[in-house]
Coordinates of C-alpha atoms in Angstrom, one line a residue:
M23 CA 136.1 114.0 124.2
S24 CA 139.8 114.6 123.4
V25 CA 142.8 112.4 124.3
T26 CA 143.9 115.0 127.0
E27 CA 140.6 115.0 128.5
Q28 CA 140.1 111.4 129.1
T29 CA 141.1 109.5 132.3
Y30 CA 143.5 106.7 132.0
D31 CA 145.1 104.5 134.7
H32 CA 148.1 106.5 135.7
I33 CA 148.9 107.5 132.2
R34 CA 148.8 111.2 131.5
I35 CA 148.7 113.1 128.0
E36 CA 150.2 116.5 127.4
K37 CA 149.9 118.1 124.0
N38 CA 151.9 121.1 122.9
A39 CA 150.2 122.8 120.0
E40 CA 153.3 125.0 119.3
K41 CA 155.7 122.2 119.1
K42 CA 153.2 119.8 117.4
T43 CA 154.2 117.2 119.9
A44 CA 152.1 115.0 122.4
E45 CA 153.7 113.4 125.5
I46 CA 152.4 110.0 127.0
I47 CA 153.5 110.1 130.5
F48 CA 153.5 107.1 132.8
D49 CA 152.4 108.8 135.9
R50 CA 153.1 106.6 139.0
P51 CA 156.5 107.8 140.2
E52 CA 155.9 106.5 143.7
K53 CA 155.8 103.0 142.4
M54 CA 158.4 103.3 139.7
N55 CA 155.8 104.1 137.0
Y56 CA 154.7 100.6 136.5
I57 CA 152.1 100.0 134.0
S58 CA 148.9 98.1 135.2
M59 CA 146.9 95.6 132.8
A60 CA 144.3 98.6 132.3
G61 CA 147.2 100.9 131.3
R62 CA 148.2 98.3 128.7
D63 CA 144.8 98.0 127.3
Q64 CA 144.5 101.8 127.2
L65 CA 147.6 102.4 125.1
G66 CA 146.3 101.2 121.8
G67 CA 143.4 103.6 122.1
I68 CA 145.7 106.5 123.2
F69 CA 147.9 106.0 120.0
D70 CA 144.7 105.7 117.8
L71 CA 143.6 109.2 119.0
L72 CA 147.0 110.8 118.5
N73 CA 147.5 109.1 115.2
A74 CA 144.4 110.8 114.0
D75 CA 145.3 114.1 115.5
D76 CA 146.8 116.3 112.7
D77 CA 148.0 118.8 115.4
V78 CA 150.3 116.1 116.7
R79 CA 153.3 115.4 114.4
V80 CA 155.6 113.6 117.0
I81 CA 154.8 111.4 120.0
I82 CA 157.1 111.2 123.1
L83 CA 156.8 108.4 125.7
K84 CA 158.3 109.4 129.1
G85 CA 158.1 108.6 132.8
A86 CA 157.1 111.1 135.5
G87 CA 159.6 112.0 138.2
D88 CA 163.3 111.7 137.8
V89 CA 163.9 108.3 139.1
C90 CA 162.9 106.0 136.2
F91 CA 161.0 105.6 132.8
C92 CA 159.1 102.6 133.7
A93 CA 160.1 99.4 136.0
G94 CA 157.7 97.1 134.5
G95 CA 154.3 95.7 135.0
S96 CA 152.1 94.7 137.9
I97 CA 153.3 91.2 139.1
P98 CA 150.1 90.4 141.3
E99 CA 148.0 91.2 138.2
F100 CA 149.9 88.5 136.0
M101 CA 148.7 86.0 138.6
T102 CA 145.0 86.9 138.3
T103 CA 145.0 87.5 134.5
H104 CA 143.7 84.7 132.0
Q105 CA 146.5 82.9 130.1
E106 CA 144.8 84.0 126.8
K107 CA 145.1 87.6 127.5
L108 CA 148.6 87.2 128.6
S109 CA 149.2 85.6 125.2
H110 CA 148.3 88.9 123.4
L111 CA 150.1 91.3 125.8
A112 CA 152.3 92.5 122.7
D113 CA 149.4 93.8 120.8
N114 CA 149.0 97.1 122.6
V115 CA 152.7 97.5 123.4
A116 CA 153.4 97.5 119.7
A117 CA 151.3 100.5 119.4
P118 CA 154.3 103.0 119.0
E119 CA 155.6 100.8 116.2
R120 CA 152.2 100.9 114.3
S121 CA 151.9 104.6 114.6
P122 CA 152.4 106.4 111.4
K123 CA 154.1 109.2 113.3
P124 CA 157.7 109.4 114.8
V125 CA 157.8 108.1 118.4
I126 CA 160.6 109.0 120.8
A127 CA 161.2 107.2 124.1
Q128 CA 162.7 109.6 126.7
L129 CA 164.5 107.2 129.0
Q130 CA 165.9 107.6 132.4
G131 CA 166.8 105.3 135.3
Y132 CA 164.9 102.0 135.5
T133 CA 163.8 100.9 132.1
F134 CA 162.6 97.3 133.0
G135 CA 160.1 94.7 131.6
V136 CA 157.3 96.3 129.8
G137 CA 158.9 99.6 129.9
L138 CA 161.9 98.4 127.9
E139 CA 159.6 96.5 125.6
L140 CA 157.6 99.7 124.9
A141 CA 160.8 101.6 124.4
M142 CA 161.9 99.0 122.0
A143 CA 158.6 99.6 120.0
C144 CA 159.6 103.3 119.5
D145 CA 161.5 104.8 116.6
F146 CA 164.2 106.7 118.8
R147 CA 165.4 106.1 122.3
I148 CA 167.1 109.0 124.1
A149 CA 168.5 107.9 127.2
A150 CA 170.1 109.7 130.2
E151 CA 173.4 108.5 131.6
D152 CA 171.6 106.8 134.5
T153 CA 169.4 104.6 132.3
L154 CA 169.5 101.0 133.2
M155 CA 167.7 98.5 130.9
A156 CA 166.7 95.0 131.7
L157 CA 164.1 92.1 131.1
P158 CA 164.2 90.5 134.5
E159 CA 161.5 88.1 134.0
M160 CA 163.9 85.2 134.3
N161 CA 164.1 85.9 138.0
L162 CA 160.4 85.0 138.3
G163 CA 160.7 81.8 136.2
M164 CA 159.2 83.6 133.3
I165 CA 160.2 85.1 129.8
P166 CA 159.4 88.6 128.4
G167 CA 155.9 88.5 127.0
S168 CA 155.3 91.9 125.1
G169 CA 157.8 91.6 122.3
G170 CA 161.0 91.7 124.4
T171 CA 162.7 88.7 123.1
Q172 CA 161.9 89.3 119.5
R173 CA 162.8 93.0 119.3
I174 CA 165.8 92.8 121.4
A175 CA 167.1 89.8 119.2
K176 CA 166.5 91.6 116.1
T177 CA 168.2 94.7 117.3
V178 CA 171.3 93.4 119.0
G179 CA 171.7 89.9 117.6
L180 CA 170.9 86.3 119.2
T181 CA 174.2 86.2 121.3
R182 CA 173.6 89.4 123.1
A183 CA 169.9 88.9 123.4
K184 CA 170.5 85.5 125.1
D185 CA 173.3 87.1 127.4
M186 CA 170.8 89.9 128.4
I187 CA 167.4 87.8 128.9
M188 CA 168.6 84.4 129.9
R189 CA 170.8 85.9 132.6
A190 CA 168.4 88.8 133.4
R191 CA 171.2 91.1 132.9
K192 CA 170.8 94.9 133.7
I193 CA 172.5 96.9 130.8
P194 CA 173.9 100.4 131.6
A195 CA 173.3 103.1 129.0
D196 CA 176.7 103.2 127.6
E197 CA 176.7 99.4 126.9
A198 CA 173.2 99.6 125.7
Y199 CA 174.3 102.4 123.1
Q200 CA 177.1 100.2 122.1
W201 CA 174.7 97.4 121.4
G202 CA 172.5 99.5 119.5
L203 CA 169.6 99.5 121.9
I204 CA 169.8 103.3 122.3
T205 CA 169.9 106.1 119.9
K206 CA 171.8 108.5 122.0
V207 CA 173.1 109.0 125.5
V208 CA 173.2 112.3 127.1
S209 CA 173.4 113.7 130.6
K210 CA 170.5 113.8 132.8
A211 CA 170.4 117.6 132.7
D212 CA 170.4 117.5 129.0
L213 CA 167.8 114.8 128.5
Q214 CA 164.6 117.0 128.0
A215 CA 166.4 119.5 125.7
T216 CA 167.8 116.7 123.6
V217 CA 164.4 115.1 123.2
D218 CA 162.8 118.4 122.5
A219 CA 165.4 119.1 119.8
L220 CA 164.9 115.9 118.2
A221 CA 161.1 116.4 118.1
E222 CA 161.6 119.9 116.6
E223 CA 163.9 118.4 114.0
L224 CA 161.4 115.7 113.0
V225 CA 158.4 118.1 112.8
Q226 CA 160.3 120.0 109.8
F227 CA 160.0 117.1 107.6
S228 CA 157.1 115.9 105.5
P229 CA 154.6 113.8 107.3
V230 CA 154.0 111.9 104.5
A231 CA 157.5 111.1 103.8
Q232 CA 158.0 110.4 107.5
R233 CA 155.1 107.9 107.5
V234 CA 156.3 106.1 104.3
A235 CA 159.9 106.0 105.5
K236 CA 158.8 104.4 108.8
E237 CA 156.6 101.7 106.9
V238 CA 159.4 100.8 104.5
L239 CA 162.0 100.5 107.3
N240 CA 159.6 98.4 109.5
A241 CA 158.9 96.3 106.5
S242 CA 162.6 95.6 106.2
E243 CA 162.5 93.6 109.5
E244 CA 160.1 91.0 108.0
S245 CA 160.9 90.9 104.3
P246 CA 163.9 89.5 102.3
L247 CA 166.0 92.0 100.5
S248 CA 164.3 91.4 97.1
A249 CA 160.8 92.0 98.5
G250 CA 162.1 95.0 100.4
L251 CA 163.5 96.7 97.3
K252 CA 160.2 96.3 95.6
I253 CA 158.3 98.0 98.6
E254 CA 160.8 100.7 98.6
G255 CA 160.6 101.2 94.9
K256 CA 156.8 101.5 95.0
A257 CA 156.9 103.9 98.0
Y258 CA 159.4 106.0 96.1
G259 CA 157.1 106.3 93.1
L260 CA 154.1 107.1 95.3
L261 CA 155.9 109.9 96.9
R262 CA 156.7 111.4 93.6
T263 CA 153.0 112.4 93.3
T264 CA 152.6 114.2 96.6
E265 CA 152.4 118.0 97.2
D266 CA 155.1 117.8 99.8
F267 CA 157.5 116.4 97.2
K268 CA 156.8 119.2 94.9
E269 CA 157.2 121.7 97.8
G270 CA 160.6 120.1 98.7
V271 CA 161.9 120.4 95.1
D272 CA 160.6 124.0 94.7
A273 CA 162.2 125.1 98.0
F274 CA 165.5 123.4 97.1
V275 CA 165.5 125.3 93.7
E276 CA 164.5 128.6 95.3
K277 CA 167.0 128.2 98.2
R278 CA 164.5 128.5 101.0
K279 CA 163.2 126.3 103.8
P280 CA 160.4 124.0 102.7
V281 CA 156.9 124.1 104.4
F282 CA 155.3 120.7 104.4
K283 CA 151.6 120.2 104.8
G284 CA 151.3 116.5 104.8
R285 CA 149.8 116.2 101.4

């Protein structure tokens, strides 16, 4: 059974064969697209299927409706979930980061809690002007538990991370862009077109080079400069042997557009 034929907990998958994209849509607009524990558990499997699908080159995360991306998780479920499971919530939320393919978060309105944590695990965050970002767990006497403290601090620095998380601050799109939380801010009317244009751009590149670039860039978060340079050098040498690299060079010499096949 394909990923689009399976049933998930208020998560819908839409593939576009022509554009070579797949959209993961949080589909609970009447309840701010909150993600249940079951939905969290399903995310890893959804990404596994899309990662293995050669017809999908770019993955997009978005929320149904026009009010929000995702306003967080289910608070009542937290009260009935065993603490051991709660300690591993970050695992499936990290699925966009683990994916070998470019992942775009299409943000609008409320992007709170696990919604923001998922967005931060993506490679690109395109946000409408009405986007509001927050990790409001401090209001519940809790902290973010799906990677929020770590990815926010690594992205914006410790001072801003503390200001945002320890005060449960809501960060509007313009400020989030200034902090580096967002790749680009656009009008709500232009949001879909901007995401589509970015996906179309990314699809034109070599899937192998995109995968390796993502791996090397992600490794830079964990590695000292000396180790990172070694990783980059080995990856550079590896790509020299690919058919896509030869195609890119041939196309450059012949002054034509390359046709990359991911080999």
